[in-house]
Amino acid sequence: MNREHLIRMANQIGTFFQSQPDRAEALEGLANHIHKFWEARMQREFQAVLDAGGEGVLPIVREALDRHPA
């Protein structure tokens, strides 16, 4: 799985949810989207990206997954 592609997709999702006025709702929605629509292999690979420092990942994406782990 291409890590750059996963980062780009996660950041696109993060950008969408970042525009929501309720931050807590946005974080939950973002995490739920990734947990629901990404296959387990994608989620594991993306978690490896985060564990390695998450370079290039938007802060909202990291925060959402930290607050709402799978």
PDB file of N, CA, C and O in Angstrom:
ATOM      1  N   MET A   1       0.851  -1.175   0.000  1.00  0.00           N
ATOM      2  CA  MET A   1       0.000   0.000   0.000  1.00  0.00           C
ATOM      3  C   MET A   1       0.894   1.236   0.000  1.00  0.00           C
ATOM      4  O   MET A   1       1.845   1.318   0.765  1.00  0.00           O
ATOM      5  N   ASN A   2       0.604   2.166  -0.838  1.00  0.00           N
ATOM      6  CA  ASN A   2       1.389   3.382  -0.988  1.00  0.00           C
ATOM      7  C   ASN A   2       1.077   4.356   0.150  1.00  0.00           C
ATOM      8  O   ASN A   2      -0.039   4.860   0.253  1.00  0.00           O
ATOM      9  N   ARG A   3       2.046   4.600   0.990  1.00  0.00           N
ATOM     10  CA  ARG A   3       1.828   5.472   2.152  1.00  0.00           C
ATOM     11  C   ARG A   3       1.475   6.898   1.757  1.00  0.00           C
ATOM     12  O   ARG A   3       0.646   7.524   2.410  1.00  0.00           O
ATOM     13  N   GLU A   4       2.083   7.417   0.710  1.00  0.00           N
ATOM     14  CA  GLU A   4       1.773   8.777   0.275  1.00  0.00           C
ATOM     15  C   GLU A   4       0.307   8.896  -0.132  1.00  0.00           C
ATOM     16  O   GLU A   4      -0.342   9.904   0.131  1.00  0.00           O
ATOM     17  N   HIS A   5      -0.190   7.852  -0.772  1.00  0.00           N
ATOM     18  CA  HIS A   5      -1.598   7.839  -1.188  1.00  0.00           C
ATOM     19  C   HIS A   5      -2.516   7.824   0.039  1.00  0.00           C
ATOM     20  O   HIS A   5      -3.521   8.547   0.087  1.00  0.00           O
ATOM     21  N   LEU A   6      -2.172   7.026   1.038  1.00  0.00           N
ATOM     22  CA  LEU A   6      -2.965   6.988   2.268  1.00  0.00           C
ATOM     23  C   LEU A   6      -2.965   8.338   2.978  1.00  0.00           C
ATOM     24  O   LEU A   6      -4.002   8.800   3.471  1.00  0.00           O
ATOM     25  N   ILE A   7      -1.800   8.976   3.029  1.00  0.00           N
ATOM     26  CA  ILE A   7      -1.701  10.295   3.659  1.00  0.00           C
ATOM     27  C   ILE A   7      -2.562  11.295   2.908  1.00  0.00           C
ATOM     28  O   ILE A   7      -3.308  12.069   3.520  1.00  0.00           O
ATOM     29  N   ARG A   8      -2.492  11.263   1.587  1.00  0.00           N
ATOM     30  CA  ARG A   8      -3.288  12.186   0.779  1.00  0.00           C
ATOM     31  C   ARG A   8      -4.785  11.962   1.014  1.00  0.00           C
ATOM     32  O   ARG A   8      -5.544  12.906   1.202  1.00  0.00           O
ATOM     33  N   MET A   9      -5.209  10.705   1.023  1.00  0.00           N
ATOM     34  CA  MET A   9      -6.627  10.407   1.251  1.00  0.00           C
ATOM     35  C   MET A   9      -7.065  10.837   2.650  1.00  0.00           C
ATOM     36  O   MET A   9      -8.125  11.447   2.818  1.00  0.00           O
ATOM     37  N   ALA A  10      -6.258  10.528   3.655  1.00  0.00           N
ATOM     38  CA  ALA A  10      -6.604  10.919   5.032  1.00  0.00           C
ATOM     39  C   ALA A  10      -6.683  12.434   5.160  1.00  0.00           C
ATOM     40  O   ALA A  10      -7.584  12.962   5.827  1.00  0.00           O
ATOM     41  N   ASN A  11      -5.762  13.138   4.525  1.00  0.00           N
ATOM     42  CA  ASN A  11      -5.780  14.605   4.585  1.00  0.00           C
ATOM     43  C   ASN A  11      -6.995  15.189   3.864  1.00  0.00           C
ATOM     44  O   ASN A  11      -7.537  16.205   4.296  1.00  0.00           O
ATOM     45  N   GLN A  12      -7.424  14.557   2.788  1.00  0.00           N
ATOM     46  CA  GLN A  12      -8.640  15.021   2.100  1.00  0.00           C
ATOM     47  C   GLN A  12      -9.852  14.858   3.015  1.00  0.00           C
ATOM     48  O   GLN A  12     -10.703  15.750   3.102  1.00  0.00           O
ATOM     49  N   ILE A  13      -9.928  13.743   3.691  1.00  0.00           N
ATOM     50  CA  ILE A  13     -11.017  13.518   4.649  1.00  0.00           C
ATOM     51  C   ILE A  13     -10.913  14.544   5.774  1.00  0.00           C
ATOM     52  O   ILE A  13     -11.910  15.141   6.189  1.00  0.00           O
ATOM     53  N   GLY A  14      -9.700  14.762   6.261  1.00  0.00           N
ATOM     54  CA  GLY A  14      -9.483  15.743   7.329  1.00  0.00           C
ATOM     55  C   GLY A  14      -9.882  17.144   6.916  1.00  0.00           C
ATOM     56  O   GLY A  14     -10.487  17.883   7.701  1.00  0.00           O
ATOM     57  N   THR A  15      -9.576  17.521   5.706  1.00  0.00           N
ATOM     58  CA  THR A  15      -9.936  18.851   5.203  1.00  0.00           C
ATOM     59  C   THR A  15     -11.445  19.024   5.178  1.00  0.00           C
ATOM     60  O   THR A  15     -11.966  20.075   5.558  1.00  0.00           O
ATOM     61  N   PHE A  16     -12.155  17.978   4.763  1.00  0.00           N
ATOM     62  CA  PHE A  16     -13.618  18.041   4.757  1.00  0.00           C
ATOM     63  C   PHE A  16     -14.145  18.244   6.171  1.00  0.00           C
ATOM     64  O   PHE A  16     -14.943  19.150   6.433  1.00  0.00           O
ATOM     65  N   PHE A  17     -13.708  17.412   7.100  1.00  0.00           N
ATOM     66  CA  PHE A  17     -14.236  17.483   8.467  1.00  0.00           C
ATOM     67  C   PHE A  17     -13.754  18.722   9.219  1.00  0.00           C
ATOM     68  O   PHE A  17     -14.416  19.185  10.144  1.00  0.00           O
ATOM     69  N   GLN A  18     -12.618  19.269   8.834  1.00  0.00           N
ATOM     70  CA  GLN A  18     -12.077  20.466   9.483  1.00  0.00           C
ATOM     71  C   GLN A  18     -13.025  21.659   9.326  1.00  0.00           C
ATOM     72  O   GLN A  18     -13.030  22.564  10.146  1.00  0.00           O
ATOM     73  N   SER A  19     -13.834  21.660   8.279  1.00  0.00           N
ATOM     74  CA  SER A  19     -14.729  22.786   8.032  1.00  0.00           C
ATOM     75  C   SER A  19     -15.987  22.734   8.895  1.00  0.00           C
ATOM     76  O   SER A  19     -16.749  23.702   8.909  1.00  0.00           O
ATOM     77  N   GLN A  20     -16.193  21.654   9.612  1.00  0.00           N
ATOM     78  CA  GLN A  20     -17.382  21.556  10.454  1.00  0.00           C
ATOM     79  C   GLN A  20     -17.213  22.414  11.709  1.00  0.00           C
ATOM     80  O   GLN A  20     -16.140  22.456  12.303  1.00  0.00           O
ATOM     81  N   PRO A  21     -18.288  23.079  12.121  1.00  0.00           N
ATOM     82  CA  PRO A  21     -18.181  24.001  13.255  1.00  0.00           C
ATOM     83  C   PRO A  21     -17.983  23.312  14.611  1.00  0.00           C
ATOM     84  O   PRO A  21     -17.340  23.880  15.500  1.00  0.00           O
ATOM     85  N   ASP A  22     -18.496  22.103  14.790  1.00  0.00           N
ATOM     86  CA  ASP A  22     -18.361  21.388  16.060  1.00  0.00           C
ATOM     87  C   ASP A  22     -17.122  20.491  15.993  1.00  0.00           C
ATOM     88  O   ASP A  22     -17.117  19.460  15.324  1.00  0.00           O
ATOM     89  N   ARG A  23     -16.062  20.893  16.684  1.00  0.00           N
ATOM     90  CA  ARG A  23     -14.778  20.186  16.600  1.00  0.00           C
ATOM     91  C   ARG A  23     -14.898  18.730  17.058  1.00  0.00           C
ATOM     92  O   ARG A  23     -14.369  17.822  16.413  1.00  0.00           O
ATOM     93  N   ALA A  24     -15.586  18.500  18.175  1.00  0.00           N
ATOM     94  CA  ALA A  24     -15.717  17.134  18.690  1.00  0.00           C
ATOM     95  C   ALA A  24     -16.451  16.253  17.699  1.00  0.00           C
ATOM     96  O   ALA A  24     -16.065  15.090  17.463  1.00  0.00           O
ATOM     97  N   GLU A  25     -17.483  16.786  17.097  1.00  0.00           N
ATOM     98  CA  GLU A  25     -18.251  16.039  16.095  1.00  0.00           C
ATOM     99  C   GLU A  25     -17.396  15.770  14.856  1.00  0.00           C
ATOM    100  O   GLU A  25     -17.463  14.688  14.267  1.00  0.00           O
ATOM    101  N   ALA A  26     -16.602  16.739  14.476  1.00  0.00           N
ATOM    102  CA  ALA A  26     -15.725  16.568  13.315  1.00  0.00           C
ATOM    103  C   ALA A  26     -14.689  15.473  13.566  1.00  0.00           C
ATOM    104  O   ALA A  26     -14.447  14.641  12.692  1.00  0.00           O
ATOM    105  N   LEU A  27     -14.093  15.464  14.752  1.00  0.00           N
ATOM    106  CA  LEU A  27     -13.088  14.450  15.074  1.00  0.00           C
ATOM    107  C   LEU A  27     -13.700  13.053  15.069  1.00  0.00           C
ATOM    108  O   LEU A  27     -13.134  12.112  14.514  1.00  0.00           O
ATOM    109  N   GLU A  28     -14.871  12.940  15.659  1.00  0.00           N
ATOM    110  CA  GLU A  28     -15.546  11.643  15.691  1.00  0.00           C
ATOM    111  C   GLU A  28     -15.937  11.207  14.281  1.00  0.00           C
ATOM    112  O   GLU A  28     -15.753  10.045  13.905  1.00  0.00           O
ATOM    113  N   GLY A  29     -16.466  12.119  13.487  1.00  0.00           N
ATOM    114  CA  GLY A  29     -16.867  11.799  12.125  1.00  0.00           C
ATOM    115  C   GLY A  29     -15.694  11.374  11.265  1.00  0.00           C
ATOM    116  O   GLY A  29     -15.794  10.428  10.478  1.00  0.00           O
ATOM    117  N   LEU A  30     -14.582  12.055  11.410  1.00  0.00           N
ATOM    118  CA  LEU A  30     -13.376  11.726  10.639  1.00  0.00           C
ATOM    119  C   LEU A  30     -12.899  10.322  10.997  1.00  0.00           C
ATOM    120  O   LEU A  30     -12.658   9.485  10.115  1.00  0.00           O
ATOM    121  N   ALA A  31     -12.759  10.047  12.291  1.00  0.00           N
ATOM    122  CA  ALA A  31     -12.300   8.721  12.719  1.00  0.00           C
ATOM    123  C   ALA A  31     -13.280   7.644  12.273  1.00  0.00           C
ATOM    124  O   ALA A  31     -12.862   6.587  11.774  1.00  0.00           O
ATOM    125  N   ASN A  32     -14.563   7.898  12.428  1.00  0.00           N
ATOM    126  CA  ASN A  32     -15.567   6.914  12.022  1.00  0.00           C
ATOM    127  C   ASN A  32     -15.495   6.632  10.529  1.00  0.00           C
ATOM    128  O   ASN A  32     -15.655   5.492  10.102  1.00  0.00           O
ATOM    129  N   HIS A  33     -15.256   7.663   9.740  1.00  0.00           N
ATOM    130  CA  HIS A  33     -15.151   7.481   8.291  1.00  0.00           C
ATOM    131  C   HIS A  33     -13.997   6.524   7.956  1.00  0.00           C
ATOM    132  O   HIS A  33     -14.172   5.586   7.167  1.00  0.00           O
ATOM    133  N   ILE A  34     -12.857   6.768   8.545  1.00  0.00           N
ATOM    134  CA  ILE A  34     -11.693   5.911   8.266  1.00  0.00           C
ATOM    135  C   ILE A  34     -11.943   4.488   8.767  1.00  0.00           C
ATOM    136  O   ILE A  34     -11.667   3.516   8.057  1.00  0.00           O
ATOM    137  N   HIS A  35     -12.501   4.345   9.959  1.00  0.00           N
ATOM    138  CA  HIS A  35     -12.754   3.005  10.507  1.00  0.00           C
ATOM    139  C   HIS A  35     -13.798   2.246   9.693  1.00  0.00           C
ATOM    140  O   HIS A  35     -13.695   1.033   9.524  1.00  0.00           O
ATOM    141  N   LYS A  36     -14.775   2.957   9.176  1.00  0.00           N
ATOM    142  CA  LYS A  36     -15.873   2.307   8.459  1.00  0.00           C
ATOM    143  C   LYS A  36     -15.524   1.992   6.998  1.00  0.00           C
ATOM    144  O   LYS A  36     -15.882   0.932   6.489  1.00  0.00           O
ATOM    145  N   PHE A  37     -14.829   2.906   6.325  1.00  0.00           N
ATOM    146  CA  PHE A  37     -14.643   2.770   4.881  1.00  0.00           C
ATOM    147  C   PHE A  37     -13.262   2.303   4.447  1.00  0.00           C
ATOM    148  O   PHE A  37     -13.085   1.933   3.282  1.00  0.00           O
ATOM    149  N   TRP A  38     -12.286   2.334   5.322  1.00  0.00           N
ATOM    150  CA  TRP A  38     -10.958   1.843   4.968  1.00  0.00           C
ATOM    151  C   TRP A  38     -10.846   0.390   5.402  1.00  0.00           C
ATOM    152  O   TRP A  38     -11.201   0.036   6.531  1.00  0.00           O
ATOM    153  N   GLU A  39     -10.317  -0.443   4.529  1.00  0.00           N
ATOM    154  CA  GLU A  39     -10.116  -1.836   4.908  1.00  0.00           C
ATOM    155  C   GLU A  39      -9.021  -1.927   5.966  1.00  0.00           C
ATOM    156  O   GLU A  39      -8.207  -1.009   6.129  1.00  0.00           O
ATOM    157  N   ALA A  40      -9.014  -3.039   6.681  1.00  0.00           N
ATOM    158  CA  ALA A  40      -8.083  -3.211   7.808  1.00  0.00           C
ATOM    159  C   ALA A  40      -6.625  -3.023   7.387  1.00  0.00           C
ATOM    160  O   ALA A  40      -5.833  -2.415   8.124  1.00  0.00           O
ATOM    161  N   ARG A  41      -6.274  -3.497   6.222  1.00  0.00           N
ATOM    162  CA  ARG A  41      -4.886  -3.364   5.738  1.00  0.00           C
ATOM    163  C   ARG A  41      -4.498  -1.886   5.591  1.00  0.00           C
ATOM    164  O   ARG A  41      -3.398  -1.479   5.959  1.00  0.00           O
ATOM    165  N   MET A  42      -5.419  -1.078   5.077  1.00  0.00           N
ATOM    166  CA  MET A  42      -5.161   0.355   4.920  1.00  0.00           C
ATOM    167  C   MET A  42      -5.014   1.017   6.290  1.00  0.00           C
ATOM    168  O   MET A  42      -4.127   1.854   6.493  1.00  0.00           O
ATOM    169  N   GLN A  43      -5.880   0.641   7.217  1.00  0.00           N
ATOM    170  CA  GLN A  43      -5.825   1.218   8.556  1.00  0.00           C
ATOM    171  C   GLN A  43      -4.509   0.868   9.256  1.00  0.00           C
ATOM    172  O   GLN A  43      -3.894   1.727   9.897  1.00  0.00           O
ATOM    173  N   ARG A  44      -4.073  -0.379   9.124  1.00  0.00           N
ATOM    174  CA  ARG A  44      -2.800  -0.789   9.740  1.00  0.00           C
ATOM    175  C   ARG A  44      -1.628  -0.024   9.139  1.00  0.00           C
ATOM    176  O   ARG A  44      -0.736   0.434   9.864  1.00  0.00           O
ATOM    177  N   GLU A  45      -1.620   0.111   7.835  1.00  0.00           N
ATOM    178  CA  GLU A  45      -0.524   0.827   7.164  1.00  0.00           C
ATOM    179  C   GLU A  45      -0.513   2.296   7.573  1.00  0.00           C
ATOM    180  O   GLU A  45       0.542   2.877   7.808  1.00  0.00           O
ATOM    181  N   PHE A  46      -1.704   2.894   7.663  1.00  0.00           N
ATOM    182  CA  PHE A  46      -1.767   4.298   8.060  1.00  0.00           C
ATOM    183  C   PHE A  46      -1.348   4.468   9.518  1.00  0.00           C
ATOM    184  O   PHE A  46      -0.683   5.441   9.856  1.00  0.00           O
ATOM    185  N   GLN A  47      -1.704   3.519  10.368  1.00  0.00           N
ATOM    186  CA  GLN A  47      -1.264   3.590  11.763  1.00  0.00           C
ATOM    187  C   GLN A  47       0.253   3.521  11.839  1.00  0.00           C
ATOM    188  O   GLN A  47       0.874   4.193  12.661  1.00  0.00           O
ATOM    189  N   ALA A  48       0.867   2.736  10.964  1.00  0.00           N
ATOM    190  CA  ALA A  48       2.332   2.668  10.911  1.00  0.00           C
ATOM    191  C   ALA A  48       2.911   4.030  10.529  1.00  0.00           C
ATOM    192  O   ALA A  48       3.958   4.438  11.054  1.00  0.00           O
ATOM    193  N   VAL A  49       2.235   4.739   9.633  1.00  0.00           N
ATOM    194  CA  VAL A  49       2.657   6.097   9.263  1.00  0.00           C
ATOM    195  C   VAL A  49       2.616   6.997  10.504  1.00  0.00           C
ATOM    196  O   VAL A  49       3.562   7.735  10.786  1.00  0.00           O
ATOM    197  N   LEU A  50       1.521   6.921  11.243  1.00  0.00           N
ATOM    198  CA  LEU A  50       1.390   7.750  12.444  1.00  0.00           C
ATOM    199  C   LEU A  50       2.431   7.366  13.488  1.00  0.00           C
ATOM    200  O   LEU A  50       3.028   8.246  14.130  1.00  0.00           O
ATOM    201  N   ASP A  51       2.653   6.070  13.665  1.00  0.00           N
ATOM    202  CA  ASP A  51       3.635   5.600  14.648  1.00  0.00           C
ATOM    203  C   ASP A  51       5.051   6.044  14.296  1.00  0.00           C
ATOM    204  O   ASP A  51       5.886   6.221  15.179  1.00  0.00           O
ATOM    205  N   ALA A  52       5.295   6.249  13.000  1.00  0.00           N
ATOM    206  CA  ALA A  52       6.615   6.687  12.545  1.00  0.00           C
ATOM    207  C   ALA A  52       6.757   8.211  12.561  1.00  0.00           C
ATOM    208  O   ALA A  52       7.732   8.751  12.060  1.00  0.00           O
ATOM    209  N   GLY A  53       5.789   8.901  13.144  1.00  0.00           N
ATOM    210  CA  GLY A  53       5.876  10.352  13.259  1.00  0.00           C
ATOM    211  C   GLY A  53       4.798  11.091  12.504  1.00  0.00           C
ATOM    212  O   GLY A  53       4.567  12.269  12.737  1.00  0.00           O
ATOM    213  N   GLY A  54       4.166  10.440  11.558  1.00  0.00           N
ATOM    214  CA  GLY A  54       3.047  11.039  10.839  1.00  0.00           C
ATOM    215  C   GLY A  54       3.413  12.231   9.972  1.00  0.00           C
ATOM    216  O   GLY A  54       2.588  13.135   9.784  1.00  0.00           O
ATOM    217  N   GLU A  55       4.606  12.207   9.402  1.00  0.00           N
ATOM    218  CA  GLU A  55       5.026  13.326   8.552  1.00  0.00           C
ATOM    219  C   GLU A  55       4.050  13.512   7.398  1.00  0.00           C
ATOM    220  O   GLU A  55       3.700  12.572   6.698  1.00  0.00           O
ATOM    221  N   GLY A  56       3.564  14.751   7.240  1.00  0.00           N
ATOM    222  CA  GLY A  56       2.656  15.083   6.161  1.00  0.00           C
ATOM    223  C   GLY A  56       1.186  14.912   6.506  1.00  0.00           C
ATOM    224  O   GLY A  56       0.318  15.263   5.713  1.00  0.00           O
ATOM    225  N   VAL A  57       0.886  14.353   7.673  1.00  0.00           N
ATOM    226  CA  VAL A  57      -0.496  14.123   8.082  1.00  0.00           C
ATOM    227  C   VAL A  57      -1.022  15.375   8.792  1.00  0.00           C
ATOM    228  O   VAL A  57      -0.348  15.917   9.672  1.00  0.00           O
ATOM    229  N   LEU A  58      -2.212  15.809   8.401  1.00  0.00           N
ATOM    230  CA  LEU A  58      -2.809  16.982   9.042  1.00  0.00           C
ATOM    231  C   LEU A  58      -3.049  16.714  10.530  1.00  0.00           C
ATOM    232  O   LEU A  58      -3.432  15.601  10.910  1.00  0.00           O
ATOM    233  N   PRO A  59      -2.851  17.728  11.367  1.00  0.00           N
ATOM    234  CA  PRO A  59      -3.070  17.554  12.811  1.00  0.00           C
ATOM    235  C   PRO A  59      -4.466  17.048  13.161  1.00  0.00           C
ATOM    236  O   PRO A  59      -4.616  16.240  14.083  1.00  0.00           O
ATOM    237  N   ILE A  60      -5.494  17.467  12.429  1.00  0.00           N
ATOM    238  CA  ILE A  60      -6.855  17.017  12.739  1.00  0.00           C
ATOM    239  C   ILE A  60      -6.998  15.515  12.542  1.00  0.00           C
ATOM    240  O   ILE A  60      -7.732  14.844  13.273  1.00  0.00           O
ATOM    241  N   VAL A  61      -6.286  14.953  11.580  1.00  0.00           N
ATOM    242  CA  VAL A  61      -6.359  13.516  11.323  1.00  0.00           C
ATOM    243  C   VAL A  61      -5.733  12.759  12.486  1.00  0.00           C
ATOM    244  O   VAL A  61      -6.319  11.808  13.021  1.00  0.00           O
ATOM    245  N   ARG A  62      -4.566  13.195  12.899  1.00  0.00           N
ATOM    246  CA  ARG A  62      -3.888  12.542  14.030  1.00  0.00           C
ATOM    247  C   ARG A  62      -4.739  12.650  15.291  1.00  0.00           C
ATOM    248  O   ARG A  62      -4.934  11.675  16.018  1.00  0.00           O
ATOM    249  N   GLU A  63      -5.264  13.841  15.558  1.00  0.00           N
ATOM    250  CA  GLU A  63      -6.075  14.054  16.751  1.00  0.00           C
ATOM    251  C   GLU A  63      -7.317  13.154  16.732  1.00  0.00           C
ATOM    252  O   GLU A  63      -7.674  12.555  17.748  1.00  0.00           O
ATOM    253  N   ALA A  64      -7.961  13.068  15.592  1.00  0.00           N
ATOM    254  CA  ALA A  64      -9.173  12.245  15.484  1.00  0.00           C
ATOM    255  C   ALA A  64      -8.875  10.787  15.788  1.00  0.00           C
ATOM    256  O   ALA A  64      -9.615  10.133  16.540  1.00  0.00           O
ATOM    257  N   LEU A  65      -7.807  10.276  15.236  1.00  0.00           N
ATOM    258  CA  LEU A  65      -7.480   8.858  15.434  1.00  0.00           C
ATOM    259  C   LEU A  65      -6.911   8.606  16.818  1.00  0.00           C
ATOM    260  O   LEU A  65      -7.067   7.504  17.355  1.00  0.00           O
ATOM    261  N   ASP A  66      -6.262   9.599  17.410  1.00  0.00           N
ATOM    262  CA  ASP A  66      -5.802   9.447  18.797  1.00  0.00           C
ATOM    263  C   ASP A  66      -6.985   9.406  19.753  1.00  0.00           C
ATOM    264  O   ASP A  66      -7.002   8.623  20.702  1.00  0.00           O
ATOM    265  N   ARG A  67      -7.979  10.240  19.519  1.00  0.00           N
ATOM    266  CA  ARG A  67      -9.154  10.305  20.401  1.00  0.00           C
ATOM    267  C   ARG A  67     -10.136   9.168  20.163  1.00  0.00           C
ATOM    268  O   ARG A  67     -10.874   8.792  21.067  1.00  0.00           O
ATOM    269  N   HIS A  68     -10.152   8.638  18.947  1.00  0.00           N
ATOM    270  CA  HIS A  68     -11.115   7.597  18.580  1.00  0.00           C
ATOM    271  C   HIS A  68     -10.392   6.437  17.892  1.00  0.00           C
ATOM    272  O   HIS A  68     -10.545   6.234  16.686  1.00  0.00           O
ATOM    273  N   PRO A  69      -9.614   5.667  18.650  1.00  0.00           N
ATOM    274  CA  PRO A  69      -8.902   4.558  18.026  1.00  0.00           C
ATOM    275  C   PRO A  69      -9.864   3.444  17.613  1.00  0.00           C
ATOM    276  O   PRO A  69     -10.982   3.350  18.125  1.00  0.00           O
ATOM    277  N   ALA A  70      -9.409   2.622  16.702  1.00  0.00           N
ATOM    278  CA  ALA A  70     -10.253   1.506  16.203  1.00  0.00           C
ATOM    279  C   ALA A  70     -10.463   0.471  17.290  1.00  0.00           C
ATOM    280  O   ALA A  70      -9.745   0.298  18.177  1.00  0.00           O
TER     281      ALA A  70
END
